[in-house]
């Protein structure tokens, strides 16, 4: 992989690696505490579940970015180049619509936990629903409140003290993840439009490399 490709992939790769590392570390510490010291991190399981949710949503957008998602292209591969490109653009448009709906739903779900307003309108945002119930006071079950996040009490919780980590933090991955997914679909669509890619799904570069390797071996 070239240096440029490594730079482009750095953000999601780093986030996924950090999350996996934290999940492994917390789980390992909990196992040691439980079987050696007859103790445990009471918040460990909840944090691992939160990290797993973040991992999944980062992974979805990253899969789009590197065209790692699987798909069936047996029919489209039989089409000439022009019609195949049109089908790919139609597929990309449908994916963009899907990502937009996810983004709207993600914002509408997370906004009340941040003391913000969800959007009105079932499919397309038609403004903000100022009658929505504020959920900024909702907290996690066991995760302690980090001191460096105490500013949130004044920002969204009317200076009320949080006993545990507010749900606005772990739930933030919902709008972040869906926005990142939308961004990656836009990038993928532009690649197809410019003729730099044939589709949104996994490429056949691995198969081509294996064929080249076999031909060299046989030669």
PDB file of C-alpha atoms in Angstrom:
ATOM      1  CA  UNK A   1       0.000   0.000   0.000  1.00  0.00           C
ATOM      2  CA  UNK A   2       1.312   3.415  -0.928  1.00  0.00           C
ATOM      3  CA  UNK A   3       1.922   6.232   1.542  1.00  0.00           C
ATOM      4  CA  UNK A   4      -0.982   8.196   0.066  1.00  0.00           C
ATOM      5  CA  UNK A   5      -3.354   5.262   0.470  1.00  0.00           C
ATOM      6  CA  UNK A   6      -2.199   4.752   4.035  1.00  0.00           C
ATOM      7  CA  UNK A   7      -2.905   8.423   4.804  1.00  0.00           C
ATOM      8  CA  UNK A   8      -6.375   8.239   3.295  1.00  0.00           C
ATOM      9  CA  UNK A   9      -7.188   5.136   5.330  1.00  0.00           C
ATOM     10  CA  UNK A  10      -5.669   6.429   8.553  1.00  0.00           C
ATOM     11  CA  UNK A  11      -8.709   7.843  10.343  1.00  0.00           C
ATOM     12  CA  UNK A  12     -11.011   4.838  10.324  1.00  0.00           C
ATOM     13  CA  UNK A  13      -8.181   2.334  10.622  1.00  0.00           C
ATOM     14  CA  UNK A  14      -6.852   4.151  13.680  1.00  0.00           C
ATOM     15  CA  UNK A  15     -10.309   4.429  15.276  1.00  0.00           C
ATOM     16  CA  UNK A  16     -11.058   0.739  14.693  1.00  0.00           C
ATOM     17  CA  UNK A  17      -7.635  -0.304  16.016  1.00  0.00           C
ATOM     18  CA  UNK A  18      -8.031   1.833  19.161  1.00  0.00           C
ATOM     19  CA  UNK A  19     -11.521   0.481  19.814  1.00  0.00           C
ATOM     20  CA  UNK A  20     -10.409  -3.126  19.365  1.00  0.00           C
ATOM     21  CA  UNK A  21      -7.450  -2.496  21.644  1.00  0.00           C
ATOM     22  CA  UNK A  22      -9.624  -0.981  24.361  1.00  0.00           C
ATOM     23  CA  UNK A  23     -12.153  -3.814  24.137  1.00  0.00           C
ATOM     24  CA  UNK A  24      -9.380  -6.393  24.444  1.00  0.00           C
ATOM     25  CA  UNK A  25      -7.678  -4.565  27.307  1.00  0.00           C
ATOM     26  CA  UNK A  26     -10.863  -4.086  29.350  1.00  0.00           C
ATOM     27  CA  UNK A  27     -11.931  -7.698  28.820  1.00  0.00           C
ATOM     28  CA  UNK A  28      -8.473  -9.002  29.757  1.00  0.00           C
ATOM     29  CA  UNK A  29      -8.339  -6.888  32.924  1.00  0.00           C
ATOM     30  CA  UNK A  30     -11.799  -8.050  33.918  1.00  0.00           C
ATOM     31  CA  UNK A  31     -10.849 -11.712  33.455  1.00  0.00           C
ATOM     32  CA  UNK A  32      -7.731 -11.287  35.572  1.00  0.00           C
ATOM     33  CA  UNK A  33      -9.620  -9.429  38.294  1.00  0.00           C
ATOM     34  CA  UNK A  34     -12.386 -12.015  38.358  1.00  0.00           C
ATOM     35  CA  UNK A  35     -10.318 -15.199  38.441  1.00  0.00           C
ATOM     36  CA  UNK A  36      -7.275 -13.962  40.353  1.00  0.00           C
ATOM     37  CA  UNK A  37      -8.584 -11.274  42.699  1.00  0.00           C
ATOM     38  CA  UNK A  38     -12.264 -12.280  42.902  1.00  0.00           C
ATOM     39  CA  UNK A  39     -13.229  -8.782  41.778  1.00  0.00           C
ATOM     40  CA  UNK A  40     -14.233  -7.004  38.551  1.00  0.00           C
ATOM     41  CA  UNK A  41     -14.729  -3.701  36.787  1.00  0.00           C
ATOM     42  CA  UNK A  42     -18.442  -3.297  37.317  1.00  0.00           C
ATOM     43  CA  UNK A  43     -18.662  -1.008  34.299  1.00  0.00           C
ATOM     44  CA  UNK A  44     -16.459  -3.158  32.075  1.00  0.00           C
ATOM     45  CA  UNK A  45     -19.168  -5.063  30.204  1.00  0.00           C
ATOM     46  CA  UNK A  46     -21.193  -1.935  29.471  1.00  0.00           C
ATOM     47  CA  UNK A  47     -18.143  -0.114  28.119  1.00  0.00           C
ATOM     48  CA  UNK A  48     -17.260  -3.072  25.896  1.00  0.00           C
ATOM     49  CA  UNK A  49     -20.807  -3.123  24.509  1.00  0.00           C
ATOM     50  CA  UNK A  50     -20.595   0.618  23.791  1.00  0.00           C
ATOM     51  CA  UNK A  51     -17.236   0.183  22.079  1.00  0.00           C
ATOM     52  CA  UNK A  52     -18.613  -2.692  20.027  1.00  0.00           C
ATOM     53  CA  UNK A  53     -21.425  -0.467  18.743  1.00  0.00           C
ATOM     54  CA  UNK A  54     -18.870   2.192  17.791  1.00  0.00           C
ATOM     55  CA  UNK A  55     -16.750  -0.483  16.093  1.00  0.00           C
ATOM     56  CA  UNK A  56     -19.666  -1.713  13.964  1.00  0.00           C
ATOM     57  CA  UNK A  57     -20.685   1.736  12.740  1.00  0.00           C
ATOM     58  CA  UNK A  58     -17.110   2.751  11.965  1.00  0.00           C
ATOM     59  CA  UNK A  59     -16.683  -0.556  10.163  1.00  0.00           C
ATOM     60  CA  UNK A  60     -19.721  -0.011   7.946  1.00  0.00           C
ATOM     61  CA  UNK A  61     -18.442   3.304   6.584  1.00  0.00           C
ATOM     62  CA  UNK A  62     -14.903   1.964   6.298  1.00  0.00           C
ATOM     63  CA  UNK A  63     -16.200  -0.971   4.263  1.00  0.00           C
ATOM     64  CA  UNK A  64     -17.761   1.471   1.803  1.00  0.00           C
ATOM     65  CA  UNK A  65     -14.561   3.478   1.671  1.00  0.00           C
ATOM     66  CA  UNK A  66     -12.392   0.518   0.635  1.00  0.00           C
ATOM     67  CA  UNK A  67     -15.167  -1.289  -1.324  1.00  0.00           C
ATOM     68  CA  UNK A  68     -15.067  -4.231   1.071  1.00  0.00           C
ATOM     69  CA  UNK A  69     -18.809  -4.896   1.113  1.00  0.00           C
ATOM     70  CA  UNK A  70     -19.897  -8.008  -0.730  1.00  0.00           C
ATOM     71  CA  UNK A  71     -22.384  -7.980  -3.573  1.00  0.00           C
ATOM     72  CA  UNK A  72     -23.651 -10.023  -6.502  1.00  0.00           C
ATOM     73  CA  UNK A  73     -22.351  -8.765  -9.831  1.00  0.00           C
ATOM     74  CA  UNK A  74     -22.980 -11.809 -12.038  1.00  0.00           C
ATOM     75  CA  UNK A  75     -25.607  -9.927 -14.071  1.00  0.00           C
ATOM     76  CA  UNK A  76     -23.945  -6.499 -14.197  1.00  0.00           C
ATOM     77  CA  UNK A  77     -20.670  -8.016 -15.381  1.00  0.00           C
ATOM     78  CA  UNK A  78     -22.460  -9.262 -18.505  1.00  0.00           C
ATOM     79  CA  UNK A  79     -23.511  -5.724 -19.419  1.00  0.00           C
ATOM     80  CA  UNK A  80     -21.482  -3.446 -21.696  1.00  0.00           C
ATOM     81  CA  UNK A  81     -19.447  -0.748 -19.997  1.00  0.00           C
ATOM     82  CA  UNK A  82     -22.006   2.051 -20.518  1.00  0.00           C
ATOM     83  CA  UNK A  83     -25.086   0.258 -19.127  1.00  0.00           C
ATOM     84  CA  UNK A  84     -22.965  -1.200 -16.315  1.00  0.00           C
ATOM     85  CA  UNK A  85     -21.956   2.309 -15.298  1.00  0.00           C
ATOM     86  CA  UNK A  86     -25.597   3.454 -15.358  1.00  0.00           C
ATOM     87  CA  UNK A  87     -26.635   0.541 -13.134  1.00  0.00           C
ATOM     88  CA  UNK A  88     -23.790   1.354 -10.752  1.00  0.00           C
ATOM     89  CA  UNK A  89     -24.881   4.999 -10.554  1.00  0.00           C
ATOM     90  CA  UNK A  90     -28.502   3.974  -9.895  1.00  0.00           C
ATOM     91  CA  UNK A  91     -27.291   1.672  -7.114  1.00  0.00           C
ATOM     92  CA  UNK A  92     -25.176   4.478  -5.698  1.00  0.00           C
ATOM     93  CA  UNK A  93     -28.169   6.847  -5.758  1.00  0.00           C
ATOM     94  CA  UNK A  94     -30.270   4.331  -3.839  1.00  0.00           C
ATOM     95  CA  UNK A  95     -27.465   3.940  -1.309  1.00  0.00           C
ATOM     96  CA  UNK A  96     -27.274   7.716  -0.897  1.00  0.00           C
ATOM     97  CA  UNK A  97     -31.012   7.879  -0.237  1.00  0.00           C
ATOM     98  CA  UNK A  98     -30.670   5.064   2.291  1.00  0.00           C
ATOM     99  CA  UNK A  99     -27.732   6.783   3.995  1.00  0.00           C
ATOM    100  CA  UNK A 100     -29.641  10.076   4.117  1.00  0.00           C
ATOM    101  CA  UNK A 101     -32.596   8.398   5.830  1.00  0.00           C
ATOM    102  CA  UNK A 102     -30.210   6.770   8.305  1.00  0.00           C
ATOM    103  CA  UNK A 103     -28.579  10.138   8.978  1.00  0.00           C
ATOM    104  CA  UNK A 104     -31.930  11.795   9.646  1.00  0.00           C
ATOM    105  CA  UNK A 105     -32.985   8.943  11.911  1.00  0.00           C
ATOM    106  CA  UNK A 106     -29.632   8.985  13.674  1.00  0.00           C
ATOM    107  CA  UNK A 107     -29.881  12.697  14.392  1.00  0.00           C
ATOM    108  CA  UNK A 108     -33.506  12.420  15.533  1.00  0.00           C
ATOM    109  CA  UNK A 109     -32.598   9.616  17.923  1.00  0.00           C
ATOM    110  CA  UNK A 110     -29.520  11.304  19.403  1.00  0.00           C
ATOM    111  CA  UNK A 111     -30.607  14.960  19.520  1.00  0.00           C
ATOM    112  CA  UNK A 112     -32.877  14.760  22.626  1.00  0.00           C
ATOM    113  CA  UNK A 113     -30.021  13.176  24.613  1.00  0.00           C
ATOM    114  CA  UNK A 114     -27.890  16.218  23.719  1.00  0.00           C
ATOM    115  CA  UNK A 115     -30.606  18.690  24.680  1.00  0.00           C
ATOM    116  CA  UNK A 116     -31.227  19.420  21.000  1.00  0.00           C
ATOM    117  CA  UNK A 117     -34.311  19.160  18.794  1.00  0.00           C
ATOM    118  CA  UNK A 118     -35.000  16.282  16.393  1.00  0.00           C
ATOM    119  CA  UNK A 119     -36.210  17.117  12.926  1.00  0.00           C
ATOM    120  CA  UNK A 120     -39.826  17.161  11.818  1.00  0.00           C
ATOM    121  CA  UNK A 121     -41.009  15.261   8.769  1.00  0.00           C
ATOM    122  CA  UNK A 122     -41.123  11.530   8.227  1.00  0.00           C
ATOM    123  CA  UNK A 123     -38.735  11.279   5.291  1.00  0.00           C
ATOM    124  CA  UNK A 124     -37.236  14.722   4.748  1.00  0.00           C
ATOM    125  CA  UNK A 125     -36.384  17.275   7.477  1.00  0.00           C
ATOM    126  CA  UNK A 126     -39.077  19.962   7.565  1.00  0.00           C
ATOM    127  CA  UNK A 127     -37.721  21.910  10.499  1.00  0.00           C
ATOM    128  CA  UNK A 128     -37.140  21.078  14.154  1.00  0.00           C
ATOM    129  CA  UNK A 129     -39.608  19.643  16.635  1.00  0.00           C
ATOM    130  CA  UNK A 130     -39.377  22.013  19.597  1.00  0.00           C
ATOM    131  CA  UNK A 131     -41.942  19.987  21.548  1.00  0.00           C
ATOM    132  CA  UNK A 132     -39.691  16.931  21.773  1.00  0.00           C
ATOM    133  CA  UNK A 133     -38.911  15.655  25.241  1.00  0.00           C
ATOM    134  CA  UNK A 134     -35.454  16.517  26.558  1.00  0.00           C
ATOM    135  CA  UNK A 135     -33.507  13.362  27.472  1.00  0.00           C
ATOM    136  CA  UNK A 136     -30.220  14.961  28.455  1.00  0.00           C
ATOM    137  CA  UNK A 137     -30.622  13.643  31.991  1.00  0.00           C
ATOM    138  CA  UNK A 138     -30.485   9.991  30.859  1.00  0.00           C
ATOM    139  CA  UNK A 139     -27.327   8.256  32.067  1.00  0.00           C
ATOM    140  CA  UNK A 140     -25.643   4.911  31.489  1.00  0.00           C
ATOM    141  CA  UNK A 141     -26.144   2.087  33.966  1.00  0.00           C
ATOM    142  CA  UNK A 142     -22.653   1.649  35.392  1.00  0.00           C
ATOM    143  CA  UNK A 143     -20.088   3.790  33.562  1.00  0.00           C
ATOM    144  CA  UNK A 144     -18.624   6.431  35.910  1.00  0.00           C
ATOM    145  CA  UNK A 145     -18.628  10.086  34.913  1.00  0.00           C
ATOM    146  CA  UNK A 146     -15.164  11.287  33.819  1.00  0.00           C
ATOM    147  CA  UNK A 147     -14.216  14.581  35.428  1.00  0.00           C
ATOM    148  CA  UNK A 148     -13.112  16.147  32.147  1.00  0.00           C
ATOM    149  CA  UNK A 149     -16.692  15.818  30.855  1.00  0.00           C
ATOM    150  CA  UNK A 150     -18.267  17.733  33.724  1.00  0.00           C
ATOM    151  CA  UNK A 151     -18.763  20.712  31.418  1.00  0.00           C
ATOM    152  CA  UNK A 152     -21.692  18.802  29.914  1.00  0.00           C
ATOM    153  CA  UNK A 153     -23.638  19.361  33.121  1.00  0.00           C
ATOM    154  CA  UNK A 154     -23.774  23.074  32.412  1.00  0.00           C
ATOM    155  CA  UNK A 155     -24.147  22.728  28.666  1.00  0.00           C
ATOM    156  CA  UNK A 156     -27.038  20.282  28.419  1.00  0.00           C
ATOM    157  CA  UNK A 157     -28.202  19.277  31.901  1.00  0.00           C
ATOM    158  CA  UNK A 158     -29.074  22.665  33.466  1.00  0.00           C
ATOM    159  CA  UNK A 159     -26.119  22.400  35.901  1.00  0.00           C
ATOM    160  CA  UNK A 160     -27.508  19.169  37.367  1.00  0.00           C
ATOM    161  CA  UNK A 161     -24.748  16.745  38.379  1.00  0.00           C
ATOM    162  CA  UNK A 162     -24.297  13.496  36.476  1.00  0.00           C
ATOM    163  CA  UNK A 163     -23.775  10.444  38.673  1.00  0.00           C
ATOM    164  CA  UNK A 164     -22.856   8.316  35.670  1.00  0.00           C
ATOM    165  CA  UNK A 165     -21.777   8.974  32.086  1.00  0.00           C
ATOM    166  CA  UNK A 166     -24.669  10.594  30.175  1.00  0.00           C
ATOM    167  CA  UNK A 167     -26.002   8.590  27.269  1.00  0.00           C
ATOM    168  CA  UNK A 168     -25.332  11.479  24.902  1.00  0.00           C
ATOM    169  CA  UNK A 169     -21.685  10.333  24.748  1.00  0.00           C
ATOM    170  CA  UNK A 170     -22.070   6.661  23.714  1.00  0.00           C
ATOM    171  CA  UNK A 171     -25.085   7.468  21.526  1.00  0.00           C
ATOM    172  CA  UNK A 172     -23.081  10.107  19.628  1.00  0.00           C
ATOM    173  CA  UNK A 173     -21.812   7.368  17.326  1.00  0.00           C
ATOM    174  CA  UNK A 174     -25.291   7.139  15.776  1.00  0.00           C
ATOM    175  CA  UNK A 175     -25.212  10.531  13.996  1.00  0.00           C
ATOM    176  CA  UNK A 176     -21.425  10.376  13.597  1.00  0.00           C
ATOM    177  CA  UNK A 177     -21.490   6.922  12.053  1.00  0.00           C
ATOM    178  CA  UNK A 178     -24.403   7.645   9.719  1.00  0.00           C
ATOM    179  CA  UNK A 179     -22.867  10.964   8.631  1.00  0.00           C
ATOM    180  CA  UNK A 180     -19.591   9.192   7.887  1.00  0.00           C
ATOM    181  CA  UNK A 181     -21.480   6.523   5.944  1.00  0.00           C
ATOM    182  CA  UNK A 182     -23.204   9.236   3.893  1.00  0.00           C
ATOM    183  CA  UNK A 183     -19.844  10.874   3.208  1.00  0.00           C
ATOM    184  CA  UNK A 184     -18.267   7.606   2.071  1.00  0.00           C
ATOM    185  CA  UNK A 185     -21.202   6.880  -0.258  1.00  0.00           C
ATOM    186  CA  UNK A 186     -20.793  10.346  -1.787  1.00  0.00           C
ATOM    187  CA  UNK A 187     -17.096   9.628  -2.352  1.00  0.00           C
ATOM    188  CA  UNK A 188     -17.876   6.233  -3.879  1.00  0.00           C
ATOM    189  CA  UNK A 189     -20.521   7.743  -6.163  1.00  0.00           C
ATOM    190  CA  UNK A 190     -18.060  10.360  -7.386  1.00  0.00           C
ATOM    191  CA  UNK A 191     -15.530   7.633  -8.163  1.00  0.00           C
ATOM    192  CA  UNK A 192     -18.095   5.850 -10.327  1.00  0.00           C
ATOM    193  CA  UNK A 193     -19.147   9.111 -11.996  1.00  0.00           C
ATOM    194  CA  UNK A 194     -15.525   9.920 -12.864  1.00  0.00           C
ATOM    195  CA  UNK A 195     -14.879   6.422 -14.175  1.00  0.00           C
ATOM    196  CA  UNK A 196     -12.466   5.542 -11.378  1.00  0.00           C
ATOM    197  CA  UNK A 197     -14.568   2.593 -10.153  1.00  0.00           C
ATOM    198  CA  UNK A 198     -17.121   0.184 -11.611  1.00  0.00           C
ATOM    199  CA  UNK A 199     -19.326  -0.379  -8.570  1.00  0.00           C
ATOM    200  CA  UNK A 200     -19.764   0.044  -4.831  1.00  0.00           C
ATOM    201  CA  UNK A 201     -19.000  -3.557  -3.949  1.00  0.00           C
ATOM    202  CA  UNK A 202     -15.770  -5.440  -3.423  1.00  0.00           C
ATOM    203  CA  UNK A 203     -13.439  -5.373  -6.395  1.00  0.00           C
ATOM    204  CA  UNK A 204     -11.824  -8.371  -8.023  1.00  0.00           C
ATOM    205  CA  UNK A 205      -8.268  -7.190  -7.446  1.00  0.00           C
ATOM    206  CA  UNK A 206      -7.504 -10.171  -5.208  1.00  0.00           C
ATOM    207  CA  UNK A 207      -8.721 -12.618  -7.848  1.00  0.00           C
ATOM    208  CA  UNK A 208      -6.644 -10.845 -10.494  1.00  0.00           C
ATOM    209  CA  UNK A 209      -3.548 -10.939  -8.298  1.00  0.00           C
ATOM    210  CA  UNK A 210      -4.041 -14.664  -7.629  1.00  0.00           C
ATOM    211  CA  UNK A 211      -4.369 -15.315 -11.356  1.00  0.00           C
ATOM    212  CA  UNK A 212      -1.182 -13.360 -12.026  1.00  0.00           C
ATOM    213  CA  UNK A 213       0.621 -15.264  -9.275  1.00  0.00           C
ATOM    214  CA  UNK A 214      -0.553 -18.614 -10.658  1.00  0.00           C
ATOM    215  CA  UNK A 215       0.510 -17.688 -14.167  1.00  0.00           C
ATOM    216  CA  UNK A 216       3.970 -16.665 -12.918  1.00  0.00           C
ATOM    217  CA  UNK A 217       4.275 -19.898 -10.938  1.00  0.00           C
ATOM    218  CA  UNK A 218       3.281 -22.024 -13.899  1.00  0.00           C
ATOM    219  CA  UNK A 219       5.624 -20.045 -16.144  1.00  0.00           C
TER     220      UNK A 219
END
